[in-house]
Amino acid sequence: MARPDKAAAVAELTDEFRESNGAVLTEYRGLTVAQISELRRSLGQTTRFRIVKNTLTKIAVKEAGVDEQINDLLEGPSAIAFVHGDVVEAAKGLRDFSKANSPLVIKGGIIDGKSMSAEDVTKLADLESREVLLSKLAGALKAKQGQAAAVFQALPSKTVRLAQALADKRNEEAA
């Protein structure tokens, strides 16, 4: 690798692999430039979609220490979606785009240091977004607090009703 431009490309890819939350590998054979541009726009600001050379990427993944998870996916024309934000949203974007444009094939990837197959990425895309999951968790916790408050309130009110019933019974017996 004597050429400085190739060395810079490898260094950039290595940094992307190290700094991103996830990298999803795809095959883009058959997509037009317009479709690739549309995909890049649909993925948003937190995901960078790059068409890469496999030989340079193999060097970069080795330097980044993720070669065991990714080397077998680097066959044929490859493009990588580097995710720097919510991985679920990026997986949804890739899944939805591949449904609409069949030439895009999700090969698999690495997310938070774990290797994922194409099926795993699709399952990840089926999850709800982080915000929705957090709001459901907050709602469940709030409901449990309401139930606990009702239980704590039930004992004193039950005691008061019992005392009133006892007082009413004594009044009836006295009369």
PDB file of C-alpha atoms in Angstrom:
ATOM      1  CA  MET A   1       0.000   0.000   0.000  1.00  0.00           C
ATOM      2  CA  ALA A   2       2.470   2.556  -1.247  1.00  0.00           C
ATOM      3  CA  ARG A   3      -0.008   5.182  -2.389  1.00  0.00           C
ATOM      4  CA  PRO A   4      -0.870   7.871   0.155  1.00  0.00           C
ATOM      5  CA  ASP A   5      -4.484   8.162  -1.029  1.00  0.00           C
ATOM      6  CA  LYS A   6      -5.069   4.469  -0.309  1.00  0.00           C
ATOM      7  CA  ALA A   7      -3.395   4.792   3.095  1.00  0.00           C
ATOM      8  CA  ALA A   8      -5.663   7.744   3.888  1.00  0.00           C
ATOM      9  CA  ALA A   9      -8.737   5.774   2.778  1.00  0.00           C
ATOM     10  CA  VAL A  10      -7.774   2.844   5.013  1.00  0.00           C
ATOM     11  CA  ALA A  11      -7.154   5.173   7.961  1.00  0.00           C
ATOM     12  CA  GLU A  12     -10.543   6.824   7.419  1.00  0.00           C
ATOM     13  CA  LEU A  13     -12.335   3.473   7.241  1.00  0.00           C
ATOM     14  CA  THR A  14     -10.521   2.271  10.363  1.00  0.00           C
ATOM     15  CA  ASP A  15     -11.658   5.375  12.249  1.00  0.00           C
ATOM     16  CA  GLU A  16     -15.234   4.856  11.037  1.00  0.00           C
ATOM     17  CA  PHE A  17     -15.244   1.268  12.315  1.00  0.00           C
ATOM     18  CA  ARG A  18     -13.803   2.306  15.693  1.00  0.00           C
ATOM     19  CA  GLU A  19     -16.017   5.360  16.270  1.00  0.00           C
ATOM     20  CA  SER A  20     -19.370   4.173  14.933  1.00  0.00           C
ATOM     21  CA  ASN A  21     -22.089   2.440  16.958  1.00  0.00           C
ATOM     22  CA  GLY A  22     -22.591   0.005  14.122  1.00  0.00           C
ATOM     23  CA  ALA A  23     -21.685  -0.841  10.567  1.00  0.00           C
ATOM     24  CA  VAL A  24     -24.154  -2.596   8.272  1.00  0.00           C
ATOM     25  CA  LEU A  25     -22.729  -4.111   5.096  1.00  0.00           C
ATOM     26  CA  THR A  26     -24.847  -4.158   1.966  1.00  0.00           C
ATOM     27  CA  GLU A  27     -24.539  -5.135  -1.663  1.00  0.00           C
ATOM     28  CA  TYR A  28     -25.558  -2.322  -3.962  1.00  0.00           C
ATOM     29  CA  ARG A  29     -25.177  -4.026  -7.360  1.00  0.00           C
ATOM     30  CA  GLY A  30     -27.942  -2.793  -9.671  1.00  0.00           C
ATOM     31  CA  LEU A  31     -28.699   0.488  -7.888  1.00  0.00           C
ATOM     32  CA  THR A  32     -28.458   3.713  -9.847  1.00  0.00           C
ATOM     33  CA  VAL A  33     -26.619   6.753  -8.606  1.00  0.00           C
ATOM     34  CA  ALA A  34     -29.966   8.454  -8.016  1.00  0.00           C
ATOM     35  CA  GLN A  35     -31.160   5.543  -5.874  1.00  0.00           C
ATOM     36  CA  ILE A  36     -27.964   5.579  -3.817  1.00  0.00           C
ATOM     37  CA  SER A  37     -28.377   9.327  -3.291  1.00  0.00           C
ATOM     38  CA  GLU A  38     -31.973   8.745  -2.202  1.00  0.00           C
ATOM     39  CA  LEU A  39     -30.793   6.061   0.240  1.00  0.00           C
ATOM     40  CA  ARG A  40     -28.201   8.409   1.720  1.00  0.00           C
ATOM     41  CA  ARG A  41     -30.870  11.076   2.243  1.00  0.00           C
ATOM     42  CA  SER A  42     -33.299   8.607   3.793  1.00  0.00           C
ATOM     43  CA  LEU A  43     -30.722   7.386   6.321  1.00  0.00           C
ATOM     44  CA  GLY A  44     -30.383  10.880   7.770  1.00  0.00           C
ATOM     45  CA  GLN A  45     -27.527  12.749   9.379  1.00  0.00           C
ATOM     46  CA  THR A  46     -26.395  10.084  11.850  1.00  0.00           C
ATOM     47  CA  THR A  47     -25.683   7.382   9.253  1.00  0.00           C
ATOM     48  CA  ARG A  48     -23.027   7.571   6.584  1.00  0.00           C
ATOM     49  CA  PHE A  49     -23.442   5.250   3.580  1.00  0.00           C
ATOM     50  CA  ARG A  50     -20.139   4.592   1.811  1.00  0.00           C
ATOM     51  CA  ILE A  51     -19.263   2.469  -1.186  1.00  0.00           C
ATOM     52  CA  VAL A  52     -15.965   0.802  -0.358  1.00  0.00           C
ATOM     53  CA  LYS A  53     -13.293  -1.309  -1.967  1.00  0.00           C
ATOM     54  CA  ASN A  54     -13.100  -4.725  -0.363  1.00  0.00           C
ATOM     55  CA  THR A  55      -9.297  -4.898  -0.356  1.00  0.00           C
ATOM     56  CA  LEU A  56      -8.975  -1.594   1.495  1.00  0.00           C
ATOM     57  CA  THR A  57     -11.850  -2.484   3.826  1.00  0.00           C
ATOM     58  CA  LYS A  58     -10.205  -5.811   4.744  1.00  0.00           C
ATOM     59  CA  ILE A  59      -7.097  -3.921   5.804  1.00  0.00           C
ATOM     60  CA  ALA A  60      -9.187  -1.399   7.748  1.00  0.00           C
ATOM     61  CA  VAL A  61     -11.226  -4.029   9.629  1.00  0.00           C
ATOM     62  CA  LYS A  62      -8.010  -5.818  10.567  1.00  0.00           C
ATOM     63  CA  GLU A  63      -6.570  -2.584  11.960  1.00  0.00           C
ATOM     64  CA  ALA A  64      -9.853  -1.842  13.770  1.00  0.00           C
ATOM     65  CA  GLY A  65      -9.891  -5.335  15.281  1.00  0.00           C
ATOM     66  CA  VAL A  66     -13.228  -6.448  13.832  1.00  0.00           C
ATOM     67  CA  ASP A  67     -11.931  -8.601  10.984  1.00  0.00           C
ATOM     68  CA  GLU A  68     -13.312 -11.836  12.442  1.00  0.00           C
ATOM     69  CA  GLN A  69     -16.871 -10.480  12.337  1.00  0.00           C
ATOM     70  CA  ILE A  70     -16.773  -8.791   8.928  1.00  0.00           C
ATOM     71  CA  ASN A  71     -14.240 -10.469   6.596  1.00  0.00           C
ATOM     72  CA  ASP A  72     -16.670 -13.133   5.385  1.00  0.00           C
ATOM     73  CA  LEU A  73     -19.190 -10.414   4.365  1.00  0.00           C
ATOM     74  CA  LEU A  74     -16.711  -8.624   2.107  1.00  0.00           C
ATOM     75  CA  GLU A  75     -17.489 -10.407  -1.145  1.00  0.00           C
ATOM     76  CA  GLY A  76     -18.898  -8.741  -4.224  1.00  0.00           C
ATOM     77  CA  PRO A  77     -19.546  -5.013  -4.462  1.00  0.00           C
ATOM     78  CA  SER A  78     -19.880  -3.692  -0.929  1.00  0.00           C
ATOM     79  CA  ALA A  79     -21.242  -0.573   0.673  1.00  0.00           C
ATOM     80  CA  ILE A  80     -21.243   0.104   4.393  1.00  0.00           C
ATOM     81  CA  ALA A  81     -23.686   2.143   6.436  1.00  0.00           C
ATOM     82  CA  PHE A  82     -21.730   3.554   9.384  1.00  0.00           C
ATOM     83  CA  VAL A  83     -24.161   4.438  12.166  1.00  0.00           C
ATOM     84  CA  HIS A  84     -23.240   7.169  14.648  1.00  0.00           C
ATOM     85  CA  GLY A  85     -26.648   7.382  16.326  1.00  0.00           C
ATOM     86  CA  ASP A  86     -29.653   5.133  16.771  1.00  0.00           C
ATOM     87  CA  VAL A  87     -28.840   1.778  15.181  1.00  0.00           C
ATOM     88  CA  VAL A  88     -32.501   0.752  15.069  1.00  0.00           C
ATOM     89  CA  GLU A  89     -33.452   3.756  12.941  1.00  0.00           C
ATOM     90  CA  ALA A  90     -30.622   3.048  10.492  1.00  0.00           C
ATOM     91  CA  ALA A  91     -31.612  -0.618  10.269  1.00  0.00           C
ATOM     92  CA  LYS A  92     -35.221   0.424   9.579  1.00  0.00           C
ATOM     93  CA  GLY A  93     -34.087   2.795   6.853  1.00  0.00           C
ATOM     94  CA  LEU A  94     -31.989   0.116   5.167  1.00  0.00           C
ATOM     95  CA  ARG A  95     -34.738  -2.513   5.489  1.00  0.00           C
ATOM     96  CA  ASP A  96     -37.419  -0.199   4.083  1.00  0.00           C
ATOM     97  CA  PHE A  97     -35.194   0.902   1.208  1.00  0.00           C
ATOM     98  CA  SER A  98     -34.270  -2.689   0.354  1.00  0.00           C
ATOM     99  CA  LYS A  99     -37.978  -3.615   0.257  1.00  0.00           C
ATOM    100  CA  ALA A 100     -38.655  -0.791  -2.189  1.00  0.00           C
ATOM    101  CA  ASN A 101     -35.447  -1.366  -4.179  1.00  0.00           C
ATOM    102  CA  SER A 102     -34.666  -5.064  -4.447  1.00  0.00           C
ATOM    103  CA  PRO A 103     -31.075  -4.628  -5.740  1.00  0.00           C
ATOM    104  CA  LEU A 104     -30.001  -3.456  -2.249  1.00  0.00           C
ATOM    105  CA  VAL A 105     -29.154  -6.555  -0.232  1.00  0.00           C
ATOM    106  CA  ILE A 106     -28.287  -6.402   3.468  1.00  0.00           C
ATOM    107  CA  LYS A 107     -25.383  -8.777   4.125  1.00  0.00           C
ATOM    108  CA  GLY A 108     -24.998  -8.298   7.877  1.00  0.00           C
ATOM    109  CA  GLY A 109     -22.807  -6.172  10.054  1.00  0.00           C
ATOM    110  CA  ILE A 110     -21.368  -5.366  13.406  1.00  0.00           C
ATOM    111  CA  ILE A 111     -23.346  -3.476  16.007  1.00  0.00           C
ATOM    112  CA  ASP A 112     -21.862  -2.465  19.354  1.00  0.00           C
ATOM    113  CA  GLY A 113     -19.038  -4.948  18.844  1.00  0.00           C
ATOM    114  CA  LYS A 114     -21.338  -7.894  18.094  1.00  0.00           C
ATOM    115  CA  SER A 115     -21.519  -9.597  14.737  1.00  0.00           C
ATOM    116  CA  MET A 116     -24.993  -9.656  13.195  1.00  0.00           C
ATOM    117  CA  SER A 117     -26.374 -11.586  10.259  1.00  0.00           C
ATOM    118  CA  ALA A 118     -28.791 -10.111   7.724  1.00  0.00           C
ATOM    119  CA  GLU A 119     -31.687 -11.704   9.637  1.00  0.00           C
ATOM    120  CA  ASP A 120     -30.475 -10.118  12.881  1.00  0.00           C
ATOM    121  CA  VAL A 121     -30.375  -6.692  11.248  1.00  0.00           C
ATOM    122  CA  THR A 122     -33.932  -7.225   9.988  1.00  0.00           C
ATOM    123  CA  LYS A 123     -35.074  -8.245  13.485  1.00  0.00           C
ATOM    124  CA  LEU A 124     -33.392  -5.142  14.867  1.00  0.00           C
ATOM    125  CA  ALA A 125     -35.281  -3.049  12.317  1.00  0.00           C
ATOM    126  CA  ASP A 126     -38.555  -4.538  13.570  1.00  0.00           C
ATOM    127  CA  LEU A 127     -37.940  -3.082  17.034  1.00  0.00           C
ATOM    128  CA  GLU A 128     -39.592   0.151  17.989  1.00  0.00           C
ATOM    129  CA  SER A 129     -37.439   3.240  18.322  1.00  0.00           C
ATOM    130  CA  ARG A 130     -35.561   4.000  21.513  1.00  0.00           C
ATOM    131  CA  GLU A 131     -37.911   6.854  22.399  1.00  0.00           C
ATOM    132  CA  VAL A 132     -41.010   4.649  22.051  1.00  0.00           C
ATOM    133  CA  LEU A 133     -39.460   1.902  24.180  1.00  0.00           C
ATOM    134  CA  LEU A 134     -38.447   4.417  26.855  1.00  0.00           C
ATOM    135  CA  SER A 135     -41.930   5.953  26.926  1.00  0.00           C
ATOM    136  CA  LYS A 136     -43.485   2.483  27.290  1.00  0.00           C
ATOM    137  CA  LEU A 137     -41.110   1.760  30.167  1.00  0.00           C
ATOM    138  CA  ALA A 138     -41.996   5.068  31.824  1.00  0.00           C
ATOM    139  CA  GLY A 139     -45.700   4.326  31.417  1.00  0.00           C
ATOM    140  CA  ALA A 140     -45.287   0.873  32.951  1.00  0.00           C
ATOM    141  CA  LEU A 141     -43.355   2.311  35.902  1.00  0.00           C
ATOM    142  CA  LYS A 142     -45.979   5.011  36.405  1.00  0.00           C
ATOM    143  CA  ALA A 143     -48.742   2.392  36.375  1.00  0.00           C
ATOM    144  CA  LYS A 144     -46.911   0.309  38.986  1.00  0.00           C
ATOM    145  CA  GLN A 145     -46.533   3.388  41.192  1.00  0.00           C
ATOM    146  CA  GLY A 146     -50.266   4.057  40.874  1.00  0.00           C
ATOM    147  CA  GLN A 147     -51.036   0.469  41.835  1.00  0.00           C
ATOM    148  CA  ALA A 148     -48.720   0.703  44.846  1.00  0.00           C
ATOM    149  CA  ALA A 149     -50.377   3.945  45.944  1.00  0.00           C
ATOM    150  CA  ALA A 150     -53.810   2.305  45.689  1.00  0.00           C
ATOM    151  CA  VAL A 151     -52.624  -0.632  47.814  1.00  0.00           C
ATOM    152  CA  PHE A 152     -51.160   1.670  50.454  1.00  0.00           C
ATOM    153  CA  GLN A 153     -54.338   3.747  50.505  1.00  0.00           C
ATOM    154  CA  ALA A 154     -56.624   0.700  50.664  1.00  0.00           C
ATOM    155  CA  LEU A 155     -55.501  -0.412  54.134  1.00  0.00           C
ATOM    156  CA  PRO A 156     -56.340   2.838  55.987  1.00  0.00           C
ATOM    157  CA  SER A 157     -59.635   3.279  54.124  1.00  0.00           C
ATOM    158  CA  LYS A 158     -60.559  -0.344  54.813  1.00  0.00           C
ATOM    159  CA  THR A 159     -59.751   0.212  58.492  1.00  0.00           C
ATOM    160  CA  VAL A 160     -61.969   3.306  58.565  1.00  0.00           C
ATOM    161  CA  ARG A 161     -64.870   1.423  56.916  1.00  0.00           C
ATOM    162  CA  LEU A 162     -64.425  -1.451  59.375  1.00  0.00           C
ATOM    163  CA  ALA A 163     -64.466   0.947  62.337  1.00  0.00           C
ATOM    164  CA  GLN A 164     -67.594   2.668  60.965  1.00  0.00           C
ATOM    165  CA  ALA A 165     -69.336  -0.689  60.486  1.00  0.00           C
ATOM    166  CA  LEU A 166     -68.431  -1.660  64.061  1.00  0.00           C
ATOM    167  CA  ALA A 167     -69.767   1.649  65.362  1.00  0.00           C
ATOM    168  CA  ASP A 168     -73.002   1.236  63.372  1.00  0.00           C
ATOM    169  CA  LYS A 169     -73.438  -2.298  64.754  1.00  0.00           C
ATOM    170  CA  ARG A 170     -72.967  -1.082  68.343  1.00  0.00           C
ATOM    171  CA  ASN A 171     -75.494   1.707  67.775  1.00  0.00           C
ATOM    172  CA  GLU A 172     -78.015  -0.827  66.473  1.00  0.00           C
ATOM    173  CA  GLU A 173     -77.446  -3.097  69.488  1.00  0.00           C
ATOM    174  CA  ALA A 174     -77.818  -0.181  71.902  1.00  0.00           C
ATOM    175  CA  ALA A 175     -81.086   0.938  70.353  1.00  0.00           C
TER     176      ALA A 175
END
